[in-house]
mmCIF file of C-alpha atoms in Angstrom:
data_model
loop_
_atom_site.group_PDB
_atom_site.id
_atom_site.type_symbol
_atom_site.label_atom_id
_atom_site.label_comp_id
_atom_site.label_asym_id
_atom_site.label_seq_id
_atom_site.Cartn_x
_atom_site.Cartn_y
_atom_site.Cartn_z
ATOM 1 C CA UNK A 1 -14.174 -51.281 88.949
ATOM 2 C CA UNK A 2 -16.738 -48.566 88.907
ATOM 3 C CA UNK A 3 -20.418 -48.979 88.126
ATOM 4 C CA UNK A 4 -21.539 -49.204 84.523
ATOM 5 C CA UNK A 5 -21.670 -46.003 82.523
ATOM 6 C CA UNK A 6 -24.988 -44.313 81.800
ATOM 7 C CA UNK A 7 -26.934 -45.760 78.907
ATOM 8 C CA UNK A 8 -24.994 -45.494 75.691
ATOM 9 C CA UNK A 9 -26.341 -45.529 72.175
ATOM 10 C CA UNK A 10 -25.307 -48.125 69.640
ATOM 11 C CA UNK A 11 -21.588 -48.783 69.333
ATOM 12 C CA UNK A 12 -20.040 -46.454 66.785
ATOM 13 C CA UNK A 13 -16.654 -45.695 65.279
ATOM 14 C CA UNK A 14 -13.551 -47.799 64.835
ATOM 15 C CA UNK A 15 -12.978 -51.163 66.468
ATOM 16 C CA UNK A 16 -10.816 -49.430 69.095
ATOM 17 C CA UNK A 17 -13.632 -46.975 69.903
ATOM 18 C CA UNK A 18 -16.128 -49.838 70.114
ATOM 19 C CA UNK A 19 -13.780 -51.678 72.501
ATOM 20 C CA UNK A 20 -13.679 -48.547 74.702
ATOM 21 C CA UNK A 21 -17.472 -48.162 74.558
ATOM 22 C CA UNK A 22 -18.051 -51.801 75.499
ATOM 23 C CA UNK A 23 -15.501 -51.490 78.310
ATOM 24 C CA UNK A 24 -17.407 -48.465 79.596
ATOM 25 C CA UNK A 25 -20.721 -50.357 79.463
ATOM 26 C CA UNK A 26 -19.129 -53.126 81.525
ATOM 27 C CA UNK A 27 -17.868 -50.570 84.063
ATOM 28 C CA UNK A 28 -14.206 -51.057 83.205
ATOM 29 C CA UNK A 29 -11.645 -48.286 83.386
ATOM 30 C CA UNK A 30 -10.355 -49.178 79.928
ATOM 31 C CA UNK A 31 -11.353 -50.915 76.722
ATOM 32 C CA UNK A 32 -12.082 -54.600 76.294
ATOM 33 C CA UNK A 33 -9.811 -56.546 73.947
ATOM 34 C CA UNK A 34 -10.785 -57.009 70.320
ATOM 35 C CA UNK A 35 -11.156 -60.731 71.063
ATOM 36 C CA UNK A 36 -13.743 -59.955 73.757
ATOM 37 C CA UNK A 37 -15.633 -57.570 71.456
ATOM 38 C CA UNK A 38 -15.725 -60.068 68.565
ATOM 39 C CA UNK A 39 -16.705 -62.918 70.892
ATOM 40 C CA UNK A 40 -19.563 -60.819 72.333
ATOM 41 C CA UNK A 41 -20.722 -59.962 68.803
ATOM 42 C CA UNK A 42 -20.712 -63.603 67.698
ATOM 43 C CA UNK A 43 -21.969 -65.219 70.897
ATOM 44 C CA UNK A 44 -25.064 -63.586 72.436
ATOM 45 C CA UNK A 45 -24.769 -65.859 75.499
ATOM 46 C CA UNK A 46 -21.262 -64.570 76.130
ATOM 47 C CA UNK A 47 -22.455 -60.954 75.729
ATOM 48 C CA UNK A 48 -25.326 -61.634 78.143
ATOM 49 C CA UNK A 49 -22.947 -63.194 80.679
ATOM 50 C CA UNK A 50 -20.604 -60.208 80.452
ATOM 51 C CA UNK A 51 -23.463 -57.799 81.134
ATOM 52 C CA UNK A 52 -24.753 -59.967 83.972
ATOM 53 C CA UNK A 53 -21.302 -60.175 85.589
ATOM 54 C CA UNK A 54 -20.675 -56.416 85.719
ATOM 55 C CA UNK A 55 -20.996 -56.340 89.512
ATOM 56 C CA UNK A 56 -18.945 -59.481 90.134
ATOM 57 C CA UNK A 57 -15.345 -58.518 89.511
ATOM 58 C CA UNK A 58 -14.012 -62.076 89.799
ATOM 59 C CA UNK A 59 -16.552 -63.539 87.346
ATOM 60 C CA UNK A 60 -16.211 -60.611 84.939
ATOM 61 C CA UNK A 61 -12.407 -60.904 84.948
ATOM 62 C CA UNK A 62 -12.706 -64.634 84.229
ATOM 63 C CA UNK A 63 -15.035 -63.976 81.276
ATOM 64 C CA UNK A 64 -12.789 -61.196 79.946
ATOM 65 C CA UNK A 65 -9.734 -63.476 80.193
ATOM 66 C CA UNK A 66 -11.461 -66.406 78.479
ATOM 67 C CA UNK A 67 -13.542 -65.184 75.507
ATOM 68 C CA UNK A 68 -14.857 -67.905 73.205
ATOM 69 C CA UNK A 69 -12.787 -68.303 70.033
ATOM 70 C CA UNK A 70 -14.046 -66.625 66.849
ATOM 71 C CA UNK A 71 -12.630 -67.725 63.501
ATOM 72 C CA UNK A 72 -11.256 -65.142 61.076
ATOM 73 C CA UNK A 73 -13.926 -65.913 58.449
ATOM 74 C CA UNK A 74 -16.590 -64.874 60.957
ATOM 75 C CA UNK A 75 -14.675 -61.677 61.721
ATOM 76 C CA UNK A 76 -14.569 -60.816 58.015
ATOM 77 C CA UNK A 77 -18.307 -61.471 57.726
ATOM 78 C CA UNK A 78 -18.884 -59.135 60.669
ATOM 79 C CA UNK A 79 -17.341 -56.223 58.794
ATOM 80 C CA UNK A 80 -19.200 -56.709 55.528
ATOM 81 C CA UNK A 81 -22.508 -55.085 54.667
ATOM 82 C CA UNK A 82 -24.802 -57.285 52.637
ATOM 83 C CA UNK A 83 -25.411 -56.435 48.996
ATOM 84 C CA UNK A 84 -29.151 -56.941 49.565
ATOM 85 C CA UNK A 85 -29.220 -53.924 51.875
ATOM 86 C CA UNK A 86 -29.504 -56.010 55.040
ATOM 87 C CA UNK A 87 -27.473 -54.690 57.958
ATOM 88 C CA UNK A 88 -24.010 -56.159 58.469
ATOM 89 C CA UNK A 89 -23.283 -58.409 61.438
ATOM 90 C CA UNK A 90 -21.469 -55.484 63.072
ATOM 91 C CA UNK A 91 -24.524 -53.239 62.690
ATOM 92 C CA UNK A 92 -26.713 -56.034 64.075
ATOM 93 C CA UNK A 93 -24.306 -56.538 66.962
ATOM 94 C CA UNK A 94 -24.527 -52.833 67.790
ATOM 95 C CA UNK A 95 -28.316 -53.076 67.934
ATOM 96 C CA UNK A 96 -28.184 -56.259 70.010
ATOM 97 C CA UNK A 97 -25.664 -54.685 72.385
ATOM 98 C CA UNK A 98 -27.831 -51.609 72.830
ATOM 99 C CA UNK A 99 -30.975 -53.711 73.367
ATOM 100 C CA UNK A 100 -29.138 -55.968 75.855
ATOM 101 C CA UNK A 101 -27.917 -52.925 77.746
ATOM 102 C CA UNK A 102 -31.444 -51.481 78.047
ATOM 103 C CA UNK A 103 -32.815 -54.908 78.974
ATOM 104 C CA UNK A 104 -30.141 -55.377 81.656
ATOM 105 C CA UNK A 105 -30.995 -51.986 83.142
ATOM 106 C CA UNK A 106 -34.631 -53.127 83.302
ATOM 107 C CA UNK A 107 -33.631 -56.216 85.300
ATOM 108 C CA UNK A 108 -33.967 -58.695 82.391
ATOM 109 C CA UNK A 109 -37.769 -58.523 82.622
ATOM 110 C CA UNK A 110 -40.022 -59.806 79.860
ATOM 111 C CA UNK A 111 -43.538 -58.780 78.900
ATOM 112 C CA UNK A 112 -46.605 -60.771 79.933
ATOM 113 C CA UNK A 113 -47.768 -63.524 77.574
ATOM 114 C CA UNK A 114 -50.812 -61.513 76.467
ATOM 115 C CA UNK A 115 -48.650 -58.541 75.420
ATOM 116 C CA UNK A 116 -46.153 -60.844 73.699
ATOM 117 C CA UNK A 117 -48.959 -62.517 71.689
ATOM 118 C CA UNK A 118 -50.458 -59.123 70.727
ATOM 119 C CA UNK A 119 -47.047 -57.844 69.569
ATOM 120 C CA UNK A 120 -46.298 -61.043 67.629
ATOM 121 C CA UNK A 121 -49.730 -60.942 65.961
ATOM 122 C CA UNK A 122 -49.040 -57.366 64.841
ATOM 123 C CA UNK A 123 -45.582 -58.325 63.561
ATOM 124 C CA UNK A 124 -46.881 -61.383 61.733
ATOM 125 C CA UNK A 125 -49.469 -59.239 59.920
ATOM 126 C CA UNK A 126 -46.959 -56.440 59.209
ATOM 127 C CA UNK A 127 -45.743 -55.921 55.620
ATOM 128 C CA UNK A 128 -42.192 -55.414 56.971
ATOM 129 C CA UNK A 129 -42.019 -58.961 58.398
ATOM 130 C CA UNK A 130 -39.590 -61.038 56.363
ATOM 131 C CA UNK A 131 -37.522 -64.208 56.510
ATOM 132 C CA UNK A 132 -34.173 -63.822 58.197
ATOM 133 C CA UNK A 133 -31.089 -63.736 55.984
ATOM 134 C CA UNK A 134 -28.422 -66.397 56.508
ATOM 135 C CA UNK A 135 -26.125 -64.378 58.764
ATOM 136 C CA UNK A 136 -24.130 -65.522 61.749
ATOM 137 C CA UNK A 137 -25.823 -63.283 64.317
ATOM 138 C CA UNK A 138 -29.351 -64.070 63.085
ATOM 139 C CA UNK A 139 -28.592 -67.772 63.235
ATOM 140 C CA UNK A 140 -27.279 -67.466 66.777
ATOM 141 C CA UNK A 141 -30.242 -65.373 67.948
ATOM 142 C CA UNK A 142 -32.857 -67.631 66.411
ATOM 143 C CA UNK A 143 -31.420 -70.907 67.797
ATOM 144 C CA UNK A 144 -33.170 -70.450 71.117
ATOM 145 C CA UNK A 145 -36.280 -68.758 69.744
ATOM 146 C CA UNK A 146 -39.760 -70.165 69.283
ATOM 147 C CA UNK A 147 -40.234 -73.334 67.247
ATOM 148 C CA UNK A 148 -43.405 -72.128 65.500
ATOM 149 C CA UNK A 149 -41.567 -70.415 62.625
ATOM 150 C CA UNK A 150 -41.429 -66.973 64.255
ATOM 151 C CA UNK A 151 -37.724 -67.534 64.959
ATOM 152 C CA UNK A 152 -37.169 -67.282 61.221
ATOM 153 C CA UNK A 153 -38.799 -63.842 60.883
ATOM 154 C CA UNK A 154 -37.182 -60.443 61.244
ATOM 155 C CA UNK A 155 -38.427 -56.869 61.000
ATOM 156 C CA UNK A 156 -37.479 -55.293 57.680
ATOM 157 C CA UNK A 157 -37.509 -51.816 59.278
ATOM 158 C CA UNK A 158 -35.099 -52.411 62.178
ATOM 159 C CA UNK A 159 -33.580 -55.833 61.441
ATOM 160 C CA UNK A 160 -34.566 -57.350 64.806
ATOM 161 C CA UNK A 161 -35.586 -60.984 65.319
ATOM 162 C CA UNK A 162 -39.332 -60.698 65.964
ATOM 163 C CA UNK A 163 -39.587 -63.498 68.529
ATOM 164 C CA UNK A 164 -36.879 -61.801 70.636
ATOM 165 C CA UNK A 165 -37.768 -58.127 70.326
ATOM 166 C CA UNK A 166 -41.452 -58.612 71.104
ATOM 167 C CA UNK A 167 -40.595 -60.148 74.505
ATOM 168 C CA UNK A 168 -38.620 -57.163 75.766
ATOM 169 C CA UNK A 169 -40.467 -54.396 77.625
ATOM 170 C CA UNK A 170 -37.642 -51.996 76.738
ATOM 171 C CA UNK A 171 -38.216 -52.342 72.980
ATOM 172 C CA UNK A 172 -40.817 -50.783 70.692
ATOM 173 C CA UNK A 173 -42.038 -51.242 67.144
ATOM 174 C CA UNK A 174 -40.159 -48.929 64.736
ATOM 175 C CA UNK A 175 -43.181 -48.334 62.483
ATOM 176 C CA UNK A 176 -46.214 -46.092 62.916
ATOM 177 C CA UNK A 177 -49.629 -47.723 63.037
ATOM 178 C CA UNK A 178 -51.365 -47.200 59.671
ATOM 179 C CA UNK A 179 -54.664 -46.169 61.307
ATOM 180 C CA UNK A 180 -53.951 -45.034 64.890
ATOM 181 C CA UNK A 181 -52.099 -41.716 65.107
ATOM 182 C CA UNK A 182 -49.355 -41.592 67.724
ATOM 183 C CA UNK A 183 -49.226 -45.386 68.031
ATOM 184 C CA UNK A 184 -46.898 -48.095 66.738
ATOM 185 C CA UNK A 185 -48.084 -51.180 64.910
ATOM 186 C CA UNK A 186 -48.015 -52.851 68.356
ATOM 187 C CA UNK A 187 -50.751 -50.331 69.344
ATOM 188 C CA UNK A 188 -48.377 -48.820 71.905
ATOM 189 C CA UNK A 189 -47.456 -45.119 72.121
ATOM 190 C CA UNK A 190 -44.610 -44.020 69.871
ATOM 191 C CA UNK A 191 -41.454 -43.484 71.911
ATOM 192 C CA UNK A 192 -39.262 -40.510 71.170
#
């Protein structure tokens, strides 16, 4: 196996193309199976373990050979886009995959508590903060999140779970600050 490919944007294209892209992210010479892709979409722990095992061929091969089972109803839900305009599970999975990839490249670091609290305060006061829809990926992501109700909130601009995104130093707020030019609502410089 070769080292992981340079940072890739969100997964795009057909399922076959997404399998090739995910295989490239994992440093494989070919695509992952559809079962591996669907399992990674539906199980964030499995996706995290795959990314963590990129440099351990034996562990990675074990994970690739033994993806968790995903039922066909979940697969159908993954393909559908919500009538309310919320992103589909597949679109969410693309964002999660991209964020996990950036986070892995940063060594799985998290921001200091003070920065996390400042970001969460900004998100809580933001007009784009909303309750999470009942979707498989949101439910999986919010299971291990904070117990103070923030696990149930998402950003209406980007669709991210607030309690997760605000912890990652590789992420930024997608909205401009209403009063501070060149800054996000987190009062951090806008990234290009």
